[in-house]
Tab-separated table of C-alpha atoms in Angstrom:
chain	number	residue	atom	x	y	z
A	15	MET	CA	-16.816	-0.832	9.277
A	16	SER	CA	-13.074	-1.023	8.741
A	17	ILE	CA	-10.753	-3.932	8.103
A	18	GLN	CA	-7.685	-3.830	10.338
A	19	CYS	CA	-4.394	-4.819	8.731
A	20	ARG	CA	-0.870	-5.197	10.033
A	21	CYS	CA	1.482	-4.294	7.202
A	22	LEU	CA	5.142	-5.090	6.644
A	23	LEU	CA	6.410	-2.192	4.541
A	24	ILE	CA	9.306	-3.055	2.218
A	25	ARG	CA	10.813	0.347	1.366
A	26	GLU	CA	13.437	1.277	-1.237
A	27	GLY	CA	16.853	1.501	0.402
A	28	GLU	CA	15.509	1.236	3.968
A	29	ALA	CA	14.844	-1.486	6.526
A	30	PRO	CA	11.336	-3.012	6.509
A	31	ILE	CA	8.969	-1.709	9.192
A	32	TRP	CA	5.582	-2.787	10.567
A	33	SER	CA	2.609	-0.431	10.430
A	34	GLU	CA	-1.124	-0.623	11.111
A	35	LYS	CA	-3.650	0.430	8.466
A	36	ALA	CA	-7.458	0.328	8.353
A	37	PHE	CA	-9.051	-0.488	4.980
A	38	ARG	CA	-12.632	0.115	3.873
A	39	LEU	CA	-12.601	-2.909	1.544
A	40	PRO	CA	-10.757	-6.239	1.811
A	41	PRO	CA	-7.249	-5.886	0.343
A	42	SER	CA	-6.321	-7.663	-2.874
A	43	ARG	CA	-2.926	-8.543	-4.308
A	44	GLY	CA	-1.830	-5.712	-6.586
A	45	ASP	CA	-3.797	-2.969	-4.789
A	46	GLY	CA	-2.067	0.381	-4.389
A	47	VAL	CA	-1.810	1.710	-0.822
A	48	GLN	CA	-0.403	5.027	0.307
A	49	PHE	CA	1.097	5.884	3.715
A	50	GLU	CA	2.295	9.282	4.840
A	51	GLU	CA	5.376	9.843	6.978
A	52	ASN	CA	6.373	13.380	8.014
A	53	GLY	CA	4.177	14.793	5.246
A	54	THR	CA	5.725	12.623	2.509
A	55	PRO	CA	3.494	10.061	0.739
A	56	PHE	CA	4.910	6.569	0.226
A	57	THR	CA	3.105	4.353	-2.302
A	58	PHE	CA	3.109	0.571	-1.945
A	59	GLN	CA	1.629	-2.383	-3.782
A	60	VAL	CA	0.085	-5.317	-1.914
A	61	THR	CA	2.315	-8.295	-2.748
A	62	GLU	CA	1.195	-10.868	-0.158
A	63	ILE	CA	-1.945	-11.358	1.960
A	64	LEU	CA	-2.446	-13.583	4.993
A	65	HIS	CA	-5.842	-13.872	6.709
A	66	THR	CA	-5.008	-13.668	10.431
A	67	LEU	CA	-7.742	-15.361	12.421
A	68	SER	CA	-5.438	-15.877	15.419
A	69	LEU	CA	-4.324	-12.232	15.812
A	70	ASP	CA	-6.804	-10.392	18.001
A	71	GLY	CA	-7.999	-7.178	16.354
A	72	VAL	CA	-6.169	-7.812	13.073
A	73	ASP	CA	-8.016	-9.154	10.027
A	74	PHE	CA	-5.096	-9.442	7.591
A	75	ALA	CA	-1.309	-9.317	7.573
A	76	LEU	CA	0.045	-7.771	4.390
A	77	ILE	CA	3.423	-7.418	2.731
A	78	LEU	CA	3.543	-4.106	0.900
A	79	THR	CA	6.382	-3.312	-1.502
A	80	GLU	CA	7.193	0.319	-2.294
A	81	VAL	CA	6.490	1.262	-5.895
A	82	PRO	CA	9.823	2.453	-7.407
A	83	GLY	CA	9.910	6.164	-8.195
A	84	SER	CA	6.652	6.930	-6.373
A	85	ARG	CA	8.000	8.376	-3.119
A	86	GLY	CA	6.656	11.864	-2.473
A	87	LYS	CA	3.986	11.658	-5.183
A	88	PRO	CA	0.271	11.683	-4.240
A	89	PHE	CA	-2.030	9.174	-5.980
A	90	ARG	CA	-3.397	11.931	-8.248
A	91	VAL	CA	0.071	12.529	-9.726
A	92	LEU	CA	0.723	8.784	-10.097
A	93	PHE	CA	-2.605	8.320	-11.931
A	94	GLU	CA	-1.873	11.244	-14.240
A	95	ASP	CA	1.630	9.896	-14.978
A	96	GLN	CA	0.190	6.473	-15.747
A	97	ALA	CA	-2.497	7.913	-18.012
A	98	ARG	CA	0.156	9.826	-19.981
A	99	THR	CA	2.427	6.816	-20.442
A	100	THR	CA	0.011	3.879	-20.813
A	101	GLY	CA	-3.353	5.404	-21.691
A	102	THR	CA	-6.557	4.724	-19.800
A	103	SER	CA	-6.931	1.048	-20.770
A	104	SER	CA	-4.515	-0.201	-18.114
A	105	SER	CA	-6.078	-1.768	-15.010
A	106	SER	CA	-3.013	-1.379	-12.768
A	107	VAL	CA	-3.210	1.287	-10.062
A	108	VAL	CA	0.461	2.319	-10.107
């Protein structure tokens, strides 16, 4: 089962765009989400969540804000960078 979300992507230096994304688990504020465009990963953080009962086929509307300095880096690299700079005790994804 997937959770359908309509996402407003707030990108560094670019106009916001809407995108669809299916999640396996309900989204939470602060979650890291990665999209790929033309082979380049873009990493975002969930900043706002709206449960959308009135939108047919959409469970949540999300505002996702691009994580500064993360463009082009896969999650693995972001996790390794975080582990080097903050240690493993941090609970933040990116």
